[in-house]
Amino acid sequence: MRIITGKYKGRHFDIPRTFKARPTTDFAKENIFNVLTQYVDFDGATALDLFSGTGSITLELLSRGCAQVVSVEMDRDHHHFICECIKKLGDDSCIPLRADVFRFIKSCKQQYDFIFADPPYALKELPTIPGLIFEKGLLKPDGILVFEHGKDNDFSSAPHFVEHRQYGSVNFSIFRS
C-alpha cells in the first residue's frame, strides 16, 4: 500500500497477507483524489474514513494535510494495523476508532468537511449508508461524501448525488451536502 501524494508521498506499508480487506487500488485512489481537488481543499479539513480497512484512505488524507481524520474500523487486526501505520508516520492528527460504523453514525455529534465510506460490497445495508450519513447530519455545509461501491449499485437518483466515477471494477458515487 502506497501513499500517492502530500507530505508522506511515496511511503509504503506492507499489508499482512491474512487481511480480508481489499484496499482501494492505487489507480482508483489516484483518480478519485484528482477528481476531488475540484470539490475539497484537504488542507486543514476534518475528515471521516468509514470502513477504513487497511487505512489506505486515512493515510492519504493525513498526507494531504487534513487537520483531523477519524478512522472507523471494526476488525481488531485492521484497526491495529492502522494504528501502527499512524505511529510510523508520527502523525497525531488521526483518531483511529475500533467501532461498528452503524453505531458510530448513530451516536456521532461531529460534522466533517469530507467523508469517505468503503463498506464491503456484499454488505446488505450498503444502499442505506449515504442516506444515514445525511439523516444524521455528519457533513458540514458543502461537505463531500465519497461512497465506494460495486457495479450493481446506482445512487444517481439519491438526494445530494453529484456524480459517479468508475475506475476498473471500482465505483465511486460523490454526494454534496
Tab-separated table of N, CA and C in Angstrom:
chain	number	residue	atom	x	y	z
A	1	MET	N	0.860	-1.165	0.000
A	1	MET	CA	0.000	0.000	0.000
A	1	MET	C	0.907	1.229	0.000
A	2	ARG	N	0.555	2.203	-0.843
A	2	ARG	CA	1.413	3.369	-1.039
A	2	ARG	C	0.605	4.650	-0.870
A	3	ILE	N	1.250	5.658	-0.281
A	3	ILE	CA	0.645	6.995	-0.199
A	3	ILE	C	1.011	7.727	-1.481
A	4	ILE	N	0.012	8.267	-2.164
A	4	ILE	CA	0.198	8.802	-3.504
A	4	ILE	C	0.805	10.197	-3.532
A	5	THR	N	0.317	11.098	-2.685
A	5	THR	CA	0.852	12.461	-2.729
A	5	THR	C	0.775	13.113	-1.355
A	6	GLY	N	1.346	14.296	-1.255
A	6	GLY	CA	1.339	15.029	0.003
A	6	GLY	C	2.629	14.856	0.771
A	7	LYS	N	2.572	15.208	2.048
A	7	LYS	CA	3.800	15.207	2.850
A	7	LYS	C	4.375	13.812	3.094
A	8	TYR	N	3.589	12.768	2.947
A	8	TYR	CA	4.083	11.390	3.123
A	8	TYR	C	4.173	10.643	1.792
A	9	LYS	N	4.176	11.391	0.693
A	9	LYS	CA	4.200	10.798	-0.652
A	9	LYS	C	5.279	9.719	-0.769
A	10	GLY	N	4.860	8.590	-1.335
A	10	GLY	CA	5.801	7.511	-1.603
A	10	GLY	C	6.002	6.533	-0.465
A	11	ARG	N	5.481	6.836	0.716
A	11	ARG	CA	5.634	5.901	1.837
A	11	ARG	C	4.856	4.629	1.542
A	12	HIS	N	5.486	3.494	1.846
A	12	HIS	CA	4.872	2.182	1.615
A	12	HIS	C	4.600	1.489	2.947
A	13	PHE	N	3.522	0.735	2.985
A	13	PHE	CA	3.170	-0.069	4.140
A	13	PHE	C	2.772	-1.446	3.631
A	14	ASP	N	3.382	-2.474	4.181
A	14	ASP	CA	3.085	-3.841	3.757
A	14	ASP	C	1.879	-4.379	4.506
A	15	ILE	N	0.847	-4.701	3.766
A	15	ILE	CA	-0.389	-5.229	4.345
A	15	ILE	C	-0.196	-6.719	4.620
A	16	PRO	N	-0.503	-7.176	5.819
A	16	PRO	CA	-0.396	-8.615	6.104
A	16	PRO	C	-1.254	-9.432	5.143
A	17	ARG	N	-0.723	-10.564	4.721
A	17	ARG	CA	-1.432	-11.408	3.747
A	17	ARG	C	-2.712	-12.014	4.317
A	18	THR	N	-2.829	-12.030	5.631
A	18	THR	CA	-4.017	-12.615	6.266
A	18	THR	C	-5.226	-11.685	6.211
A	19	PHE	N	-5.028	-10.428	5.784
A	19	PHE	CA	-6.120	-9.464	5.776
A	19	PHE	C	-7.166	-9.805	4.727
A	20	LYS	N	-8.439	-9.642	5.127
A	20	LYS	CA	-9.550	-9.862	4.218
A	20	LYS	C	-9.893	-8.591	3.433
A	21	ALA	N	-9.497	-7.438	3.962
A	21	ALA	CA	-9.848	-6.161	3.333
A	21	ALA	C	-9.153	-6.010	1.990
A	22	ARG	N	-9.840	-5.350	1.061
A	22	ARG	CA	-9.259	-5.045	-0.232
A	22	ARG	C	-9.044	-3.535	-0.283
A	23	PRO	N	-7.781	-3.108	-0.197
A	23	PRO	CA	-7.562	-1.656	-0.244
A	23	PRO	C	-7.949	-1.107	-1.614
A	24	THR	N	-8.421	0.126	-1.634
A	24	THR	CA	-8.714	0.790	-2.891
A	24	THR	C	-7.423	0.796	-3.715
A	25	THR	N	-7.501	0.386	-4.952
A	25	THR	CA	-6.291	0.305	-5.776
A	25	THR	C	-5.646	1.683	-5.928
A	26	ASP	N	-4.324	1.694	-6.108
A	26	ASP	CA	-3.619	2.963	-6.320
A	26	ASP	C	-4.209	3.711	-7.506
A	27	PHE	N	-4.537	2.976	-8.579
A	27	PHE	CA	-5.102	3.586	-9.779
A	27	PHE	C	-6.413	4.304	-9.460
A	28	ALA	N	-7.329	3.607	-8.778
A	28	ALA	CA	-8.628	4.199	-8.435
A	28	ALA	C	-8.452	5.337	-7.430
A	29	LYS	N	-7.578	5.122	-6.445
A	29	LYS	CA	-7.362	6.143	-5.407
A	29	LYS	C	-6.797	7.421	-6.024
A	30	GLU	N	-5.805	7.272	-6.885
A	30	GLU	CA	-5.201	8.447	-7.517
A	30	GLU	C	-6.219	9.200	-8.362
A	31	ASN	N	-7.025	8.465	-9.132
A	31	ASN	CA	-8.013	9.106	-9.986
A	31	ASN	C	-9.120	9.796	-9.204
A	32	ILE	N	-9.639	9.157	-8.162
A	32	ILE	CA	-10.715	9.799	-7.399
A	32	ILE	C	-10.195	11.030	-6.662
A	33	PHE	N	-8.981	10.977	-6.152
A	33	PHE	CA	-8.432	12.161	-5.484
A	33	PHE	C	-8.166	13.291	-6.476
A	34	ASN	N	-7.822	12.958	-7.720
A	34	ASN	CA	-7.679	14.001	-8.745
A	34	ASN	C	-9.017	14.692	-8.990
A	35	VAL	N	-10.096	13.923	-9.016
A	35	VAL	CA	-11.434	14.494	-9.193
A	35	VAL	C	-11.800	15.350	-7.977
A	36	LEU	N	-11.445	14.869	-6.804
A	36	LEU	CA	-11.843	15.561	-5.572
A	36	LEU	C	-11.195	16.927	-5.398
A	37	THR	N	-10.094	17.195	-6.093
A	37	THR	CA	-9.451	18.510	-5.957
A	37	THR	C	-10.383	19.641	-6.380
A	38	GLN	N	-11.381	19.336	-7.223
A	38	GLN	CA	-12.341	20.376	-7.606
A	38	GLN	C	-13.450	20.561	-6.560
A	39	TYR	N	-13.543	19.648	-5.597
A	39	TYR	CA	-14.588	19.704	-4.583
A	39	TYR	C	-14.098	20.053	-3.178
A	40	VAL	N	-12.877	19.623	-2.835
A	40	VAL	CA	-12.424	19.689	-1.449
A	40	VAL	C	-11.010	20.260	-1.350
A	41	ASP	N	-10.826	21.179	-0.415
A	41	ASP	CA	-9.479	21.610	-0.041
A	41	ASP	C	-9.136	20.811	1.213
A	42	PHE	N	-8.289	19.811	1.058
A	42	PHE	CA	-7.981	18.923	2.174
A	42	PHE	C	-7.131	19.600	3.244
A	43	ASP	N	-6.402	20.642	2.879
A	43	ASP	CA	-5.521	21.300	3.833
A	43	ASP	C	-6.343	21.937	4.960
A	44	GLY	N	-6.229	21.380	6.150
A	44	GLY	CA	-6.961	21.879	7.308
A	44	GLY	C	-8.362	21.319	7.466
A	45	ALA	N	-8.766	20.428	6.583
A	45	ALA	CA	-10.130	19.867	6.629
A	45	ALA	C	-10.262	18.811	7.726
A	46	THR	N	-11.507	18.576	8.134
A	46	THR	CA	-11.816	17.452	9.014
A	46	THR	C	-12.399	16.347	8.154
A	47	ALA	N	-11.925	15.130	8.384
A	47	ALA	CA	-12.336	14.017	7.527
A	47	ALA	C	-12.707	12.802	8.357
A	48	LEU	N	-13.586	11.998	7.782
A	48	LEU	CA	-14.048	10.763	8.395
A	48	LEU	C	-13.885	9.647	7.380
A	49	ASP	N	-13.192	8.582	7.776
A	49	ASP	CA	-12.994	7.418	6.919
A	49	ASP	C	-13.748	6.256	7.544
A	50	LEU	N	-14.871	5.881	6.919
A	50	LEU	CA	-15.707	4.801	7.431
A	50	LEU	C	-15.358	3.488	6.738
A	51	PHE	N	-15.356	2.401	7.486
A	51	PHE	CA	-14.929	1.094	6.987
A	51	PHE	C	-13.485	1.226	6.494
A	52	SER	N	-12.604	1.671	7.363
A	52	SER	CA	-11.241	2.048	6.990
A	52	SER	C	-10.400	0.918	6.426
A	53	GLY	N	-10.698	-0.317	6.804
A	53	GLY	CA	-9.954	-1.459	6.252
A	53	GLY	C	-8.471	-1.395	6.564
A	54	THR	N	-7.664	-1.198	5.533
A	54	THR	CA	-6.208	-1.137	5.710
A	54	THR	C	-5.728	0.254	6.116
A	55	GLY	N	-6.603	1.238	6.045
A	55	GLY	CA	-6.217	2.605	6.383
A	55	GLY	C	-5.642	3.385	5.218
A	56	SER	N	-5.718	2.843	4.034
A	56	SER	CA	-5.150	3.489	2.849
A	56	SER	C	-5.683	4.912	2.650
A	57	ILE	N	-6.989	5.087	2.764
A	57	ILE	CA	-7.593	6.411	2.567
A	57	ILE	C	-7.246	7.322	3.744
A	58	THR	N	-7.278	6.790	4.953
A	58	THR	CA	-6.902	7.573	6.138
A	58	THR	C	-5.504	8.153	5.968
A	59	LEU	N	-4.553	7.322	5.569
A	59	LEU	CA	-3.169	7.774	5.406
A	59	LEU	C	-3.055	8.809	4.293
A	60	GLU	N	-3.799	8.620	3.227
A	60	GLU	CA	-3.793	9.586	2.118
A	60	GLU	C	-4.343	10.935	2.589
A	61	LEU	N	-5.405	10.907	3.391
A	61	LEU	CA	-5.988	12.146	3.904
A	61	LEU	C	-5.020	12.874	4.838
A	62	LEU	N	-4.324	12.121	5.676
A	62	LEU	CA	-3.314	12.728	6.550
A	62	LEU	C	-2.202	13.361	5.722
A	63	SER	N	-1.761	12.656	4.701
A	63	SER	CA	-0.688	13.144	3.845
A	63	SER	C	-1.083	14.425	3.121
A	64	ARG	N	-2.359	14.553	2.803
A	64	ARG	CA	-2.842	15.726	2.065
A	64	ARG	C	-3.164	16.910	2.970
A	65	GLY	N	-2.880	16.792	4.265
A	65	GLY	CA	-2.965	17.946	5.151
A	65	GLY	C	-4.229	18.110	5.958
A	66	CYS	N	-5.056	17.082	6.067
A	66	CYS	CA	-6.255	17.200	6.905
A	66	CYS	C	-5.854	17.495	8.346
A	67	ALA	N	-6.588	18.400	8.970
A	67	ALA	CA	-6.313	18.760	10.370
A	67	ALA	C	-6.684	17.624	11.304
A	68	GLN	N	-7.722	16.883	10.932
A	68	GLN	CA	-8.159	15.741	11.738
A	68	GLN	C	-8.784	14.693	10.831
A	69	VAL	N	-8.402	13.439	11.062
A	69	VAL	CA	-9.007	12.318	10.350
A	69	VAL	C	-9.474	11.316	11.397
A	70	VAL	N	-10.760	11.014	11.391
A	70	VAL	CA	-11.314	9.970	12.244
A	70	VAL	C	-11.462	8.728	11.372
A	71	SER	N	-10.817	7.650	11.814
A	71	SER	CA	-10.791	6.410	11.060
A	71	SER	C	-11.578	5.362	11.842
A	72	VAL	N	-12.652	4.838	11.246
A	72	VAL	CA	-13.526	3.888	11.933
A	72	VAL	C	-13.414	2.518	11.266
A	73	GLU	N	-12.934	1.545	12.037
A	73	GLU	CA	-12.769	0.178	11.551
A	73	GLU	C	-13.114	-0.787	12.673
A	74	MET	N	-13.927	-1.781	12.374
A	74	MET	CA	-14.383	-2.721	13.400
A	74	MET	C	-13.412	-3.885	13.623
A	75	ASP	N	-12.761	-4.352	12.577
A	75	ASP	CA	-11.878	-5.509	12.694
A	75	ASP	C	-10.659	-5.175	13.568
A	76	ARG	N	-10.411	-6.005	14.579
A	76	ARG	CA	-9.323	-5.768	15.532
A	76	ARG	C	-7.957	-5.680	14.851
A	77	ASP	N	-7.665	-6.632	13.968
A	77	ASP	CA	-6.356	-6.658	13.313
A	77	ASP	C	-6.171	-5.473	12.367
A	78	HIS	N	-7.201	-5.125	11.649
A	78	HIS	CA	-7.118	-3.974	10.741
A	78	HIS	C	-6.934	-2.688	11.541
A	79	HIS	N	-7.679	-2.545	12.622
A	79	HIS	CA	-7.549	-1.364	13.472
A	79	HIS	C	-6.124	-1.264	14.020
A	80	HIS	N	-5.583	-2.362	14.474
A	80	HIS	CA	-4.210	-2.376	14.993
A	80	HIS	C	-3.216	-1.965	13.903
A	81	PHE	N	-3.422	-2.470	12.684
A	81	PHE	CA	-2.541	-2.128	11.564
A	81	PHE	C	-2.596	-0.620	11.277
A	82	ILE	N	-3.786	-0.045	11.276
A	82	ILE	CA	-3.943	1.403	11.061
A	82	ILE	C	-3.195	2.174	12.146
A	83	CYS	N	-3.349	1.749	13.390
A	83	CYS	CA	-2.649	2.408	14.500
A	83	CYS	C	-1.136	2.346	14.318
A	84	GLU	N	-0.630	1.198	13.873
A	84	GLU	CA	0.817	1.037	13.640
A	84	GLU	C	1.299	1.946	12.513
A	85	CYS	N	0.531	2.051	11.448
A	85	CYS	CA	0.904	2.924	10.328
A	85	CYS	C	0.969	4.383	10.785
A	86	ILE	N	-0.022	4.798	11.551
A	86	ILE	CA	-0.060	6.174	12.045
A	86	ILE	C	1.136	6.429	12.961
A	87	LYS	N	1.452	5.455	13.798
A	87	LYS	CA	2.604	5.578	14.693
A	87	LYS	C	3.891	5.737	13.877
A	88	LYS	N	4.042	4.970	12.795
A	88	LYS	CA	5.231	5.071	11.937
A	88	LYS	C	5.344	6.450	11.301
A	89	LEU	N	4.203	7.054	10.970
A	89	LEU	CA	4.220	8.395	10.399
A	89	LEU	C	4.506	9.452	11.461
A	90	GLY	N	4.190	9.132	12.711
A	90	GLY	CA	4.361	10.102	13.785
A	90	GLY	C	3.367	11.245	13.679
A	91	ASP	N	2.196	10.965	13.164
A	91	ASP	CA	1.166	11.986	12.933
A	91	ASP	C	0.075	11.839	13.993
A	92	ASP	N	-0.171	12.898	14.745
A	92	ASP	CA	-1.185	12.834	15.803
A	92	ASP	C	-2.514	13.458	15.377
A	93	SER	N	-2.710	13.636	14.072
A	93	SER	CA	-3.947	14.227	13.556
A	93	SER	C	-5.040	13.199	13.344
A	94	CYS	N	-4.739	11.931	13.613
A	94	CYS	CA	-5.707	10.871	13.356
A	94	CYS	C	-6.253	10.293	14.654
A	95	ILE	N	-7.537	10.020	14.631
A	95	ILE	CA	-8.197	9.338	15.735
A	95	ILE	C	-8.694	8.006	15.200
A	96	PRO	N	-7.930	6.925	15.413
A	96	PRO	CA	-8.378	5.612	14.932
A	96	PRO	C	-9.326	4.977	15.948
A	97	LEU	N	-10.530	4.676	15.520
A	97	LEU	CA	-11.528	4.087	16.407
A	97	LEU	C	-11.825	2.662	15.979
A	98	ARG	N	-11.846	1.766	16.939
A	98	ARG	CA	-12.313	0.402	16.667
A	98	ARG	C	-13.787	0.387	17.053
A	99	ALA	N	-14.642	0.446	16.044
A	99	ALA	CA	-16.071	0.585	16.312
A	99	ALA	C	-16.889	0.096	15.125
A	100	ASP	N	-18.135	-0.229	15.399
A	100	ASP	CA	-19.109	-0.557	14.373
A	100	ASP	C	-19.538	0.752	13.697
A	101	VAL	N	-19.440	0.807	12.390
A	101	VAL	CA	-19.747	2.030	11.655
A	101	VAL	C	-21.186	2.491	11.886
A	102	PHE	N	-22.136	1.582	11.903
A	102	PHE	CA	-23.537	1.972	12.063
A	102	PHE	C	-23.795	2.559	13.449
A	103	ARG	N	-23.190	1.993	14.475
A	103	ARG	CA	-23.317	2.573	15.823
A	103	ARG	C	-22.628	3.930	15.885
A	104	PHE	N	-21.467	4.036	15.232
A	104	PHE	CA	-20.748	5.312	15.208
A	104	PHE	C	-21.607	6.394	14.554
A	105	ILE	N	-22.185	6.086	13.393
A	105	ILE	CA	-23.009	7.071	12.689
A	105	ILE	C	-24.169	7.530	13.573
A	106	LYS	N	-24.820	6.595	14.245
A	106	LYS	CA	-25.970	6.941	15.092
A	106	LYS	C	-25.603	7.834	16.267
A	107	SER	N	-24.387	7.675	16.809
A	107	SER	CA	-24.010	8.422	18.007
A	107	SER	C	-23.102	9.615	17.736
A	108	CYS	N	-22.620	9.782	16.525
A	108	CYS	CA	-21.668	10.842	16.203
A	108	CYS	C	-22.326	12.217	16.284
A	109	LYS	N	-21.648	13.136	16.943
A	109	LYS	CA	-22.157	14.506	17.087
A	109	LYS	C	-21.319	15.508	16.289
A	110	GLN	N	-20.238	15.049	15.686
A	110	GLN	CA	-19.340	15.926	14.946
A	110	GLN	C	-19.749	15.992	13.473
A	111	GLN	N	-19.422	17.111	12.833
A	111	GLN	CA	-19.628	17.247	11.395
A	111	GLN	C	-18.261	17.307	10.716
A	112	TYR	N	-18.215	16.865	9.463
A	112	TYR	CA	-16.958	16.745	8.735
A	112	TYR	C	-17.048	17.471	7.391
A	113	ASP	N	-15.882	17.934	6.931
A	113	ASP	CA	-15.784	18.523	5.598
A	113	ASP	C	-15.829	17.437	4.520
A	114	PHE	N	-15.290	16.265	4.876
A	114	PHE	CA	-15.148	15.186	3.898
A	114	PHE	C	-15.365	13.839	4.581
A	115	ILE	N	-16.153	12.995	3.937
A	115	ILE	CA	-16.368	11.626	4.428
A	115	ILE	C	-16.109	10.666	3.274
A	116	PHE	N	-15.344	9.628	3.571
A	116	PHE	CA	-15.097	8.553	2.615
A	116	PHE	C	-15.640	7.282	3.246
A	117	ALA	N	-16.472	6.553	2.510
A	117	ALA	CA	-17.027	5.299	3.025
A	117	ALA	C	-16.793	4.196	2.001
A	118	ASP	N	-16.182	3.113	2.456
A	118	ASP	CA	-15.876	1.975	1.588
A	118	ASP	C	-16.315	0.687	2.273
A	119	PRO	N	-17.647	0.461	2.337
A	119	PRO	CA	-18.125	-0.754	3.000
A	119	PRO	C	-17.845	-1.993	2.156
A	120	PRO	N	-17.873	-3.165	2.787
A	120	PRO	CA	-17.778	-4.397	1.986
A	120	PRO	C	-18.909	-4.397	0.949
A	121	TYR	N	-18.574	-4.701	-0.289
A	121	TYR	CA	-19.570	-4.637	-1.367
A	121	TYR	C	-20.758	-5.551	-1.120
A	122	ALA	N	-20.559	-6.646	-0.376
A	122	ALA	CA	-21.649	-7.601	-0.129
A	122	ALA	C	-22.505	-7.219	1.074
A	123	LEU	N	-22.189	-6.144	1.755
A	123	LEU	CA	-22.934	-5.725	2.943
A	123	LEU	C	-24.376	-5.416	2.563
A	124	LYS	N	-25.326	-6.090	3.217
A	124	LYS	CA	-26.728	-5.909	2.821
A	124	LYS	C	-27.239	-4.496	3.104
A	125	GLU	N	-26.656	-3.809	4.095
A	125	GLU	CA	-27.079	-2.443	4.420
A	125	GLU	C	-26.409	-1.384	3.554
A	126	LEU	N	-25.537	-1.797	2.646
A	126	LEU	CA	-24.761	-0.855	1.833
A	126	LEU	C	-25.627	0.248	1.217
A	127	PRO	N	-26.752	-0.050	0.595
A	127	PRO	CA	-27.538	1.013	-0.050
A	127	PRO	C	-28.066	2.081	0.915
A	128	THR	N	-28.129	1.776	2.201
A	128	THR	CA	-28.696	2.723	3.169
A	128	THR	C	-27.675	3.722	3.706
A	129	ILE	N	-26.403	3.467	3.502
A	129	ILE	CA	-25.345	4.248	4.166
A	129	ILE	C	-25.354	5.731	3.780
A	130	PRO	N	-25.399	6.104	2.484
A	130	PRO	CA	-25.430	7.546	2.195
A	130	PRO	C	-26.604	8.253	2.875
A	131	GLY	N	-27.785	7.641	2.834
A	131	GLY	CA	-28.949	8.236	3.489
A	131	GLY	C	-28.755	8.419	4.977
A	132	LEU	N	-28.154	7.435	5.641
A	132	LEU	CA	-27.889	7.548	7.080
A	132	LEU	C	-26.954	8.707	7.388
A	133	ILE	N	-25.925	8.867	6.579
A	133	ILE	CA	-24.954	9.951	6.788
A	133	ILE	C	-25.640	11.308	6.692
A	134	PHE	N	-26.519	11.476	5.706
A	134	PHE	CA	-27.232	12.751	5.568
A	134	PHE	C	-28.304	12.916	6.634
A	135	GLU	N	-28.988	11.846	6.969
A	135	GLU	CA	-30.021	11.890	8.011
A	135	GLU	C	-29.435	12.329	9.350
A	136	LYS	N	-28.235	11.873	9.655
A	136	LYS	CA	-27.580	12.213	10.925
A	136	LYS	C	-26.795	13.524	10.850
A	137	GLY	N	-26.751	14.163	9.685
A	137	GLY	CA	-26.103	15.469	9.545
A	137	GLY	C	-24.602	15.439	9.787
A	138	LEU	N	-23.933	14.424	9.291
A	138	LEU	CA	-22.493	14.289	9.549
A	138	LEU	C	-21.623	15.186	8.671
A	139	LEU	N	-22.183	15.715	7.606
A	139	LEU	CA	-21.409	16.603	6.739
A	139	LEU	C	-21.686	18.066	7.055
A	140	LYS	N	-20.627	18.868	7.033
A	140	LYS	CA	-20.786	20.321	7.150
A	140	LYS	C	-21.435	20.836	5.863
A	141	PRO	N	-21.953	22.060	5.880
A	141	PRO	CA	-22.486	22.623	4.632
A	141	PRO	C	-21.411	22.583	3.541
A	142	ASP	N	-21.794	22.166	2.354
A	142	ASP	CA	-20.903	21.968	1.204
A	142	ASP	C	-19.902	20.839	1.398
A	143	GLY	N	-20.114	20.012	2.430
A	143	GLY	CA	-19.243	18.860	2.641
A	143	GLY	C	-19.444	17.813	1.565
A	144	ILE	N	-18.431	16.977	1.386
A	144	ILE	CA	-18.438	15.967	0.327
A	144	ILE	C	-18.371	14.566	0.929
A	145	LEU	N	-19.211	13.689	0.391
A	145	LEU	CA	-19.184	12.265	0.718
A	145	LEU	C	-18.774	11.514	-0.538
A	146	VAL	N	-17.743	10.671	-0.411
A	146	VAL	CA	-17.375	9.751	-1.478
A	146	VAL	C	-17.725	8.360	-0.985
A	147	PHE	N	-18.552	7.677	-1.777
A	147	PHE	CA	-19.041	6.358	-1.400
A	147	PHE	C	-18.558	5.346	-2.418
A	148	GLU	N	-17.704	4.419	-1.986
A	148	GLU	CA	-17.195	3.383	-2.877
A	148	GLU	C	-18.128	2.179	-2.822
A	149	HIS	N	-18.433	1.633	-4.003
A	149	HIS	CA	-19.388	0.526	-4.068
A	149	HIS	C	-19.147	-0.299	-5.320
A	150	GLY	N	-19.846	-1.405	-5.399
A	150	GLY	CA	-19.747	-2.285	-6.556
A	150	GLY	C	-20.589	-1.797	-7.717
A	151	LYS	N	-20.462	-2.468	-8.833
A	151	LYS	CA	-21.149	-2.064	-10.068
A	151	LYS	C	-22.659	-2.238	-10.009
A	152	ASP	N	-23.155	-3.036	-9.069
A	152	ASP	CA	-24.589	-3.304	-9.007
A	152	ASP	C	-25.387	-2.221	-8.284
A	153	ASN	N	-24.711	-1.219	-7.755
A	153	ASN	CA	-25.396	-0.141	-7.040
A	153	ASN	C	-25.436	1.116	-7.901
A	154	ASP	N	-26.582	1.788	-7.882
A	154	ASP	CA	-26.745	3.033	-8.622
A	154	ASP	C	-27.380	4.058	-7.677
A	155	PHE	N	-26.635	5.112	-7.406
A	155	PHE	CA	-27.115	6.137	-6.483
A	155	PHE	C	-27.472	7.434	-7.210
A	156	SER	N	-27.538	7.402	-8.534
A	156	SER	CA	-27.729	8.621	-9.319
A	156	SER	C	-29.032	9.353	-9.032
A	157	SER	N	-30.036	8.658	-8.506
A	157	SER	CA	-31.298	9.338	-8.194
A	157	SER	C	-31.423	9.660	-6.702
A	158	ALA	N	-30.387	9.388	-5.943
A	158	ALA	CA	-30.412	9.655	-4.498
A	158	ALA	C	-30.254	11.154	-4.230
A	159	PRO	N	-30.866	11.633	-3.146
A	159	PRO	CA	-30.677	13.039	-2.777
A	159	PRO	C	-29.186	13.340	-2.560
A	160	HIS	N	-28.779	14.522	-2.931
A	160	HIS	CA	-27.410	15.022	-2.738
A	160	HIS	C	-26.387	14.418	-3.703
A	161	PHE	N	-26.818	13.528	-4.593
A	161	PHE	CA	-25.890	12.914	-5.550
A	161	PHE	C	-25.352	13.981	-6.496
A	162	VAL	N	-24.023	13.915	-6.767
A	162	VAL	CA	-23.390	14.868	-7.668
A	162	VAL	C	-22.881	14.178	-8.932
A	163	GLU	N	-22.102	13.118	-8.749
A	163	GLU	CA	-21.585	12.411	-9.920
A	163	GLU	C	-21.097	11.018	-9.556
A	164	HIS	N	-20.922	10.206	-10.596
A	164	HIS	CA	-20.436	8.836	-10.455
A	164	HIS	C	-19.145	8.702	-11.258
A	165	ARG	N	-18.173	8.008	-10.695
A	165	ARG	CA	-16.924	7.717	-11.397
A	165	ARG	C	-16.641	6.227	-11.270
A	166	GLN	N	-16.103	5.659	-12.355
A	166	GLN	CA	-15.747	4.242	-12.340
A	166	GLN	C	-14.323	4.097	-12.839
A	167	TYR	N	-13.528	3.332	-12.089
A	167	TYR	CA	-12.149	3.037	-12.458
A	167	TYR	C	-11.971	1.534	-12.350
A	168	GLY	N	-11.997	0.853	-13.486
A	168	GLY	CA	-11.958	-0.598	-13.473
A	168	GLY	C	-13.216	-1.116	-12.808
A	169	SER	N	-13.065	-1.955	-11.791
A	169	SER	CA	-14.220	-2.522	-11.095
A	169	SER	C	-14.634	-1.684	-9.884
A	170	VAL	N	-13.960	-0.559	-9.685
A	170	VAL	CA	-14.238	0.299	-8.528
A	170	VAL	C	-15.163	1.442	-8.944
A	171	ASN	N	-16.254	1.588	-8.205
A	171	ASN	CA	-17.232	2.653	-8.458
A	171	ASN	C	-17.283	3.609	-7.284
A	172	PHE	N	-17.345	4.901	-7.615
A	172	PHE	CA	-17.467	5.930	-6.588
A	172	PHE	C	-18.684	6.790	-6.913
A	173	SER	N	-19.524	7.018	-5.915
A	173	SER	CA	-20.593	7.991	-6.034
A	173	SER	C	-20.233	9.151	-5.128
A	174	ILE	N	-20.344	10.353	-5.664
A	174	ILE	CA	-19.986	11.569	-4.926
A	174	ILE	C	-21.266	12.327	-4.592
A	175	PHE	N	-21.351	12.730	-3.331
A	175	PHE	CA	-22.512	13.464	-2.829
A	175	PHE	C	-22.027	14.773	-2.198
A	176	ARG	N	-22.892	15.788	-2.216
A	176	ARG	CA	-22.563	17.080	-1.566
A	176	ARG	C	-23.734	17.484	-0.685
A	177	SER	N	-23.400	17.986	0.501
A	177	SER	CA	-24.481	18.405	1.423
A	177	SER	C	-25.032	19.759	1.012
